[in-house]
Tab-separated table of C-alpha atoms in Angstrom:
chain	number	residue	atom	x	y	z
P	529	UNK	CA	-0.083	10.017	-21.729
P	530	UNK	CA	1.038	12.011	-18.467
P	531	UNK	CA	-0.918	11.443	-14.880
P	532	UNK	CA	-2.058	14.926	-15.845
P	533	UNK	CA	-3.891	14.270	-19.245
P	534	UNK	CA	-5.677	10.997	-17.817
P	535	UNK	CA	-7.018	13.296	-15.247
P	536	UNK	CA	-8.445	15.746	-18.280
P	537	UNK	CA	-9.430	12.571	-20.051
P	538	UNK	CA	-11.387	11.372	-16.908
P	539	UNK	CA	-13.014	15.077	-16.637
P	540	UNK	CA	-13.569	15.255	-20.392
P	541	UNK	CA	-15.617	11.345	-19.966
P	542	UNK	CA	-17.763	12.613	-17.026
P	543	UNK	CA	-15.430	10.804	-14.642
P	544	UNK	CA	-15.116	13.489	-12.293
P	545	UNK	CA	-16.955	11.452	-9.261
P	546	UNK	CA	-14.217	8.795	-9.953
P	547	UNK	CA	-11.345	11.721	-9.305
P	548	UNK	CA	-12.831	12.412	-6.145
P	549	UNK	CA	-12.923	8.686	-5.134
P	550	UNK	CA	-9.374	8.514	-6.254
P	551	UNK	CA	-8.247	11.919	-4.162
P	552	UNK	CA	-10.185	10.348	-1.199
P	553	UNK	CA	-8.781	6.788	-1.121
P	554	UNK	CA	-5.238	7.973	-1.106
P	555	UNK	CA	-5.900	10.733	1.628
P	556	UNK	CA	-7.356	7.653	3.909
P	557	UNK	CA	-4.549	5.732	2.947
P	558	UNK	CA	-1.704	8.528	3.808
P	559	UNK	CA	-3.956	8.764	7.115
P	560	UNK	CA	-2.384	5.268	7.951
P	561	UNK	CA	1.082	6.352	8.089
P	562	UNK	CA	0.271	9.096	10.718
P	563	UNK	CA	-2.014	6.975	13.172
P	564	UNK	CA	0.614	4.246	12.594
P	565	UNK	CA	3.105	6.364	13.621
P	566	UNK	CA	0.943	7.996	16.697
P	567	UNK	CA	0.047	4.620	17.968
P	568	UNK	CA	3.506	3.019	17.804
P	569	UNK	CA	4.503	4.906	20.906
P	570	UNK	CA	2.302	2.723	22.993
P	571	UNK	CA	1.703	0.321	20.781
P	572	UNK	CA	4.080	-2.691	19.308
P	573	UNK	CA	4.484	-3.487	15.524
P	574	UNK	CA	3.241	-6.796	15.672
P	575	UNK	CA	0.273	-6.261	17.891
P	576	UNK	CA	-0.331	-2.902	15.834
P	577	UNK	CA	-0.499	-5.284	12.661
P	578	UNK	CA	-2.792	-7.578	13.859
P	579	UNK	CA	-4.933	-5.045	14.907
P	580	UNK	CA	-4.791	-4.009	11.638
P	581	UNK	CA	-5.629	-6.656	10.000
P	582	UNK	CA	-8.617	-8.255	12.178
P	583	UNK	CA	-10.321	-5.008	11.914
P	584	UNK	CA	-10.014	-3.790	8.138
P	585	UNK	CA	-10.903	-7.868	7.409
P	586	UNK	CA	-13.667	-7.917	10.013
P	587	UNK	CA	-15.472	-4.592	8.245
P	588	UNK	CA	-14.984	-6.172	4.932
P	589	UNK	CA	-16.653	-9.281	6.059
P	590	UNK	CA	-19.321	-7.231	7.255
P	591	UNK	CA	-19.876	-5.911	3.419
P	592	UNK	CA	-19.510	-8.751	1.971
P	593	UNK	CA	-22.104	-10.597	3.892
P	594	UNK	CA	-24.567	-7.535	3.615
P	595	UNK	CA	-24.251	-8.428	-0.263
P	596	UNK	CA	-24.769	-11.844	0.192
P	597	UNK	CA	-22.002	-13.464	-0.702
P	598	UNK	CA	-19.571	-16.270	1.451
P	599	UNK	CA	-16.802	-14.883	3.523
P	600	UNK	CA	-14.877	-18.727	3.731
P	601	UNK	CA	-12.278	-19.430	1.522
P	602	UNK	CA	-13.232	-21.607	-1.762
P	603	UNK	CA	-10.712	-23.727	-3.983
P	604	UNK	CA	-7.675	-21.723	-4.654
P	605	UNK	CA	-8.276	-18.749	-2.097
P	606	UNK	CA	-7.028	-20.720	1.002
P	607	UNK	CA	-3.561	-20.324	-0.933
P	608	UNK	CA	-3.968	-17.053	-2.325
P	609	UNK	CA	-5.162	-15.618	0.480
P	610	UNK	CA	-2.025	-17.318	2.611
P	611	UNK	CA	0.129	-15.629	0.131
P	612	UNK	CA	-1.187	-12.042	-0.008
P	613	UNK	CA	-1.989	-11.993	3.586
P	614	UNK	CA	2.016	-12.722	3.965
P	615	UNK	CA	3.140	-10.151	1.349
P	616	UNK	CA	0.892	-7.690	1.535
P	617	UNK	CA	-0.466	-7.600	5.082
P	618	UNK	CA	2.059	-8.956	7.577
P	619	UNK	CA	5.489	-7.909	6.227
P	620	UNK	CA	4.639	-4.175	5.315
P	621	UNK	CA	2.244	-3.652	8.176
P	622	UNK	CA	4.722	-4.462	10.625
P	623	UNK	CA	7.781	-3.290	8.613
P	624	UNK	CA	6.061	-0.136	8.299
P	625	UNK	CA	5.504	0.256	11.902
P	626	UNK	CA	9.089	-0.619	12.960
P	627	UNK	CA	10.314	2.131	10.531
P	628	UNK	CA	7.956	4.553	11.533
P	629	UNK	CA	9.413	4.405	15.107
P	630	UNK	CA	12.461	6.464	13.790
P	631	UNK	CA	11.368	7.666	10.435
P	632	UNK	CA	9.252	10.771	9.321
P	633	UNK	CA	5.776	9.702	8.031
P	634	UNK	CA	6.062	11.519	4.525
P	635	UNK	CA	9.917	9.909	3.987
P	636	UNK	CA	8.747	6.152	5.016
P	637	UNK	CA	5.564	6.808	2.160
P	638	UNK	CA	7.859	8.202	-0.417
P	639	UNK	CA	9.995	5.543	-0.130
P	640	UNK	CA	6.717	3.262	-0.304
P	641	UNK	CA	5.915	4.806	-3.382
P	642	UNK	CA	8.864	2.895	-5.451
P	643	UNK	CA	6.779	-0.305	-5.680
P	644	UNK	CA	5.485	0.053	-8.972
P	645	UNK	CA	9.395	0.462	-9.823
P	646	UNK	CA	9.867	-2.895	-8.301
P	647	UNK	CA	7.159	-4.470	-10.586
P	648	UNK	CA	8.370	-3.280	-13.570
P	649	UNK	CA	11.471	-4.660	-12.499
P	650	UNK	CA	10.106	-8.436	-11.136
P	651	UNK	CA	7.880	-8.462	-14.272
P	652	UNK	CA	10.677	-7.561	-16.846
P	653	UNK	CA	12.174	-10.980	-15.041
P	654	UNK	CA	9.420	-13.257	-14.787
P	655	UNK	CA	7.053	-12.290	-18.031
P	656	UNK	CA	8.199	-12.012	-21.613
P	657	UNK	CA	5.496	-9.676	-22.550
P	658	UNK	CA	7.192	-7.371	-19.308
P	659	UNK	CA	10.603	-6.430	-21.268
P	660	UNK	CA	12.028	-3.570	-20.017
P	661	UNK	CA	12.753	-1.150	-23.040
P	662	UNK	CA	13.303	2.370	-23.845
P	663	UNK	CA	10.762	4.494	-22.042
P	664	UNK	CA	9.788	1.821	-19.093
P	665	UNK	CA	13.840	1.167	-18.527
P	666	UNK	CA	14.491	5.387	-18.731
P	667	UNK	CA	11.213	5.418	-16.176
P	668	UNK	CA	12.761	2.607	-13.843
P	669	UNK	CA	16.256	4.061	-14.186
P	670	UNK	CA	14.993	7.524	-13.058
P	671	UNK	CA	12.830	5.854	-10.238
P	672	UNK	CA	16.253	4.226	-8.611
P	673	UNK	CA	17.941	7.711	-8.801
P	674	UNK	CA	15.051	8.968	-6.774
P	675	UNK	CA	15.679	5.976	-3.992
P	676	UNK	CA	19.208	6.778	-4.103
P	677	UNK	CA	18.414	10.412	-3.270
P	678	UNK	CA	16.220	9.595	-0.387
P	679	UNK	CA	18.100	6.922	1.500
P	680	UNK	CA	21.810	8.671	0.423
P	681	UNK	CA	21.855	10.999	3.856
P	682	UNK	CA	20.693	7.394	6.262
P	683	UNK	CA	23.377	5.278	4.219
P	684	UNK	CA	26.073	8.230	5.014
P	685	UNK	CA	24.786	8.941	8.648
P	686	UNK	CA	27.185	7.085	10.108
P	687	UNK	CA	25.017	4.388	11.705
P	688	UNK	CA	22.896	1.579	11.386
P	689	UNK	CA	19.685	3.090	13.392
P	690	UNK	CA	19.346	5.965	10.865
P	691	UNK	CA	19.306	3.634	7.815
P	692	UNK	CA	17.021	1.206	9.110
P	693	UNK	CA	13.636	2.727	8.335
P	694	UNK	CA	14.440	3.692	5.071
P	695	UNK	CA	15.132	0.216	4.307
P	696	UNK	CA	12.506	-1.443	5.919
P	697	UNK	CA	10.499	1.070	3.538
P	698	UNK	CA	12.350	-0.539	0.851
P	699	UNK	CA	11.906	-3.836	1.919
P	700	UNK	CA	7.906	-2.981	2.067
P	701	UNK	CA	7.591	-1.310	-1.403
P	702	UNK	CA	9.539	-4.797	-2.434
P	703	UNK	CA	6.461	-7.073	-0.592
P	704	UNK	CA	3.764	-5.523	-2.040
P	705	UNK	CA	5.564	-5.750	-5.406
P	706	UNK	CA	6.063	-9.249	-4.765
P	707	UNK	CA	2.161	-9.323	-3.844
P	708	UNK	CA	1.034	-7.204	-6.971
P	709	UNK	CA	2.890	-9.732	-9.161
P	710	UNK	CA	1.396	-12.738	-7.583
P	711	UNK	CA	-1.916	-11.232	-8.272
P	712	UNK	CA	-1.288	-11.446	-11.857
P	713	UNK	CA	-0.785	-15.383	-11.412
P	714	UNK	CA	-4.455	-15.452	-10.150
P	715	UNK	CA	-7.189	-16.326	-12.926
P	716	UNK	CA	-10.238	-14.690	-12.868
P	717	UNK	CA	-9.077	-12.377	-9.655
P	718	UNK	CA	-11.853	-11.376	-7.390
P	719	UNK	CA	-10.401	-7.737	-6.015
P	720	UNK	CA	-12.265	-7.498	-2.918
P	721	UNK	CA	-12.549	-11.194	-1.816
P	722	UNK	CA	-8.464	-11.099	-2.125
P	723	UNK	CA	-8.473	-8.202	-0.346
P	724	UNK	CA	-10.526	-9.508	2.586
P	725	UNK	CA	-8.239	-12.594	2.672
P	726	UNK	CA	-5.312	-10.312	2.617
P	727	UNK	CA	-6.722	-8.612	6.085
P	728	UNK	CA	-7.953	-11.507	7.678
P	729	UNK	CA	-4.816	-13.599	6.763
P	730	UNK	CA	-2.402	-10.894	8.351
P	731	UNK	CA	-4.381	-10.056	11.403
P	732	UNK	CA	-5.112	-13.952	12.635
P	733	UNK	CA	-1.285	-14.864	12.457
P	734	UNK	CA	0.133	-11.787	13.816
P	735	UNK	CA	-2.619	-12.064	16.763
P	736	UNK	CA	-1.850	-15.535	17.206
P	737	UNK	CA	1.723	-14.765	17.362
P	738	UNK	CA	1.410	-11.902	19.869
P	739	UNK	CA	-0.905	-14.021	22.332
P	740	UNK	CA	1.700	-16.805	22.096
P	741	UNK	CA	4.619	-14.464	22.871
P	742	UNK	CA	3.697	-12.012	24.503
P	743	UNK	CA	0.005	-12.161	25.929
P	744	UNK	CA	-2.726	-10.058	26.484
P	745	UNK	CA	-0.373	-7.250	28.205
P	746	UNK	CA	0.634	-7.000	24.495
P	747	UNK	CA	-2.938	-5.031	23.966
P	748	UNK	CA	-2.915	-3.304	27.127
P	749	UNK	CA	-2.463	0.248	25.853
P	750	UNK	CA	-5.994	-0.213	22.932
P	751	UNK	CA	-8.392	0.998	25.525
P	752	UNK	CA	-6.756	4.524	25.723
P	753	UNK	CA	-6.669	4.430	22.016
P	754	UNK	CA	-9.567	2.883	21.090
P	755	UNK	CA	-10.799	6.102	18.773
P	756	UNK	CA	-7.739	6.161	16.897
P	757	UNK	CA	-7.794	2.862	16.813
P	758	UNK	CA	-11.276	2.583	15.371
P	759	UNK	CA	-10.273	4.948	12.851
P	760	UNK	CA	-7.588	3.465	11.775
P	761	UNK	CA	-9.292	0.040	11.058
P	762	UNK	CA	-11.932	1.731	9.123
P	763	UNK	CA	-11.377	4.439	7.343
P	764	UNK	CA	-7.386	4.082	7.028
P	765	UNK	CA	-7.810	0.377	6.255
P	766	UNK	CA	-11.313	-1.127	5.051
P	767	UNK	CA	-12.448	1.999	3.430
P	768	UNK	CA	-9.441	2.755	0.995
P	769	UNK	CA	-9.119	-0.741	0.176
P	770	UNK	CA	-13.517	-1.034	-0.811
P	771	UNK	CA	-12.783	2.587	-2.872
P	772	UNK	CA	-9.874	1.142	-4.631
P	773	UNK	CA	-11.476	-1.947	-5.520
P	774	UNK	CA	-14.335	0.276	-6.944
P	775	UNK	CA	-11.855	2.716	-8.774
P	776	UNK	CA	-10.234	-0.682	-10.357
P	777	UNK	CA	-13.372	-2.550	-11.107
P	778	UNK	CA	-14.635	1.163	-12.998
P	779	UNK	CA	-11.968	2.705	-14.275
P	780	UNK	CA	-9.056	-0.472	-14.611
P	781	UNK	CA	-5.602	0.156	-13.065
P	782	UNK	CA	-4.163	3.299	-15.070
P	783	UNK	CA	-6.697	5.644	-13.248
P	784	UNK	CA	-5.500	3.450	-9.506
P	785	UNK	CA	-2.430	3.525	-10.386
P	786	UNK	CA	-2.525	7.330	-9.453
P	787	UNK	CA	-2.356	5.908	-5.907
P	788	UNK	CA	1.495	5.740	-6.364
P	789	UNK	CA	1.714	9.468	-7.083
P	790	UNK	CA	-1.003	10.894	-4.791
P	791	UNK	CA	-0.332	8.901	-1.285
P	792	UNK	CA	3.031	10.203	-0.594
P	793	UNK	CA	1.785	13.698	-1.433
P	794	UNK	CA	-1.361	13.616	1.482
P	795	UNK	CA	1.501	11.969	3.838
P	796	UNK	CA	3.892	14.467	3.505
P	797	UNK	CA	1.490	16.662	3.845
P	798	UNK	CA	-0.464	15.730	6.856
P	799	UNK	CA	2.896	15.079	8.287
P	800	UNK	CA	4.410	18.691	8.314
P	801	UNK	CA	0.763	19.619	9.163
P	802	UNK	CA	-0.573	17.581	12.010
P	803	UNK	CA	2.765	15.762	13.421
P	804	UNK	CA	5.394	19.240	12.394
P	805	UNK	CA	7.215	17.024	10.236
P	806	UNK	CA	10.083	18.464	8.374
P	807	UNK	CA	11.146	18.159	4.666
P	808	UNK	CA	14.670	18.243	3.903
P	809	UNK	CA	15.387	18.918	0.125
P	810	UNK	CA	17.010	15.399	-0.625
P	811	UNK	CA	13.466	14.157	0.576
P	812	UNK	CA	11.594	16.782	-2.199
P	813	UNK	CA	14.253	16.205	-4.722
P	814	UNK	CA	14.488	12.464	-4.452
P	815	UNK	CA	10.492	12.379	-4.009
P	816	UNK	CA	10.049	13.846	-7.345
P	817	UNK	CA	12.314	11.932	-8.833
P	818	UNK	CA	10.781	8.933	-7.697
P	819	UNK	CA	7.353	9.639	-8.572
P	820	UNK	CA	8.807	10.969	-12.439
P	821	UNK	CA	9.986	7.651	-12.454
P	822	UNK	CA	6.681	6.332	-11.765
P	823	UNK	CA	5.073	8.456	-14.127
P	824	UNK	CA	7.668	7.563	-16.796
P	825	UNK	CA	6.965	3.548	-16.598
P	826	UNK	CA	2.958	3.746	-16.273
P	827	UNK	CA	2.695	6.169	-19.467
P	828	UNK	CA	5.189	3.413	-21.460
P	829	UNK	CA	3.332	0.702	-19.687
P	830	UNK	CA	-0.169	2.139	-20.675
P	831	UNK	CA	1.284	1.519	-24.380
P	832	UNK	CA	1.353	-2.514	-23.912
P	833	UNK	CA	-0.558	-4.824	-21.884
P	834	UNK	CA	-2.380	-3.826	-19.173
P	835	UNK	CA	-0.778	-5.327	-15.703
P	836	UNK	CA	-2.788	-6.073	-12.676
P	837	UNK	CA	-2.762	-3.813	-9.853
P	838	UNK	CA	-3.301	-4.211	-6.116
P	839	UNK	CA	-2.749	-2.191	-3.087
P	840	UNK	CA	-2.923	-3.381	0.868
């Protein structure tokens, strides 16, 4: 089944709120490569990160107490949330930033967008059940032709500055594939209480870090930005990650999945819209590519056992 009949199955259930919850958690999220982008010119990667982090954890906290429930870690969750905080918190927040420095907001999502292509790949490795055959290795195969296309012109530029946001991109979709597949190692997986360790377990190192390093003059730059700064730890951070959790817990991961093909859309978007941004055809090209790819591998996938799914 195509992206586009799951969204006509969702209308023809009476799922329609859960569409808009979907369209409006990757809009925030694409909202987080612009601010990210905006802010690194006064702000650093790592400090950005942190920032990040302590925030969308601190809101998420907030919830979770007003529902009664334990923000410490318990058994198992001091690891897990160690591991996710690492792989999807700390590497691609602060790879992200670093390639966002010298690469366009809506290339540095579309590049993002190959995860799921990554999982396929780490779970055709690691899980027997995961074999990549016919339709999921034609949807993988296509996926890599779109990367190719995108990152060609930075690999031909001549130098090394022009290829490295592209591949710290790359490196980013390949830690929160990393991350998604760990997930599936969890038993019983408790979305948002992994998602709260994720923040929390990103922001405390990388401040910690930055403090050490660098110091307070790190930071010195938040009080002129403290608006977009707010935003960003809300409602590009803690608010996408608390609808997602509520589109997975509702719908299960083939309607969030959709993330990977909507995201990349709002960023390119917003980019040629609010930051003039411009599209060069290798980026449309190899963008569609990717995301037929992507479309190609969740409609096989949707055919065999369901995967986890998680998103930063």
């Amino acid at each position: 089944m195509s992206p586009s009949a799951d969204i006509a199955a969702a209308k023809a259930s009476g799922s329609a709120p859960l569409l808009g919850l979907l369209l409006l958690c990757s809009f925030l999220w694409a909202t987080a490569y612009l601010l990210m982008k905006v802010l690194g010119t006064d702000i650093a990667p790592v400090p950005l990160a942190a920032i990040r982090g302590l925030m969308g954890g601190g809101l998420l906290a907030v919830w979770l107490l007003a529902r009664g429930q334990t923000i410490l870690p318990r058994g198992r969750e001091w690891r897990d949330w160690i591991v996710l905080g690492v792989l999807q918190g700390i590497i691609p927040n602060t790879l992200t930033a670093y390639a966002l420095a010298d690469t366009e907001a809506g290339l540095a999502a579309l590049i993002a967008a190959s995860s799921p292509l990554m999982v396929a790949v780490l779970a055709h490795l690691l899980f027997s059940d995961q074999r990549l055959a016919g339709r999921r290795a034609a949807g993988v195969l296509v996926g890599f032709a779109g990367m190719a296309i995108l990152l060609g012109p930075a690999a031909f530029a001549g130098t090394s500055a022009g290829l490295f946001g592209p591949l710290a991109m790359a490196a980013t979709a390949a830690s929160y594939a990393f991350g998604v597949i760990y997930v599936r190692s969890i038993p019983s997986p408790q979305p948002v209480r992994l998602a709260l360790g994720q923040q929390v377990f990103s922001g405390l190192p990388s401040m910690v870090a930055v403090l050490a390093v660098t110091g307070p003059a790190a930071f010195a730059a938040v009080p002129s930005h403290a608006l977009a700064l707010l935003f960003f730890g809300i409602f590009s951070t803690a608010v996408p990650i608390a609808l997602y959790m509520q589109i997975l817990r509702v719908a299960g991961p083939t309607l969030g999945s959709m993330n990977a093909y909507l995201t990349p859309v709002w960023t390119v978007l917003l980019g040629v819209l609010v930051l003039h941004e411009t599209v060069a055809l290798n980026e449309v090209a190899g963008g569609l590519v990717v995301l037929a790819g992507i479309a190609i591998v969740s409609s096989a996938s949707r055919r065999g056992p369901a995967a986890s799914a998680a998103r930063p």
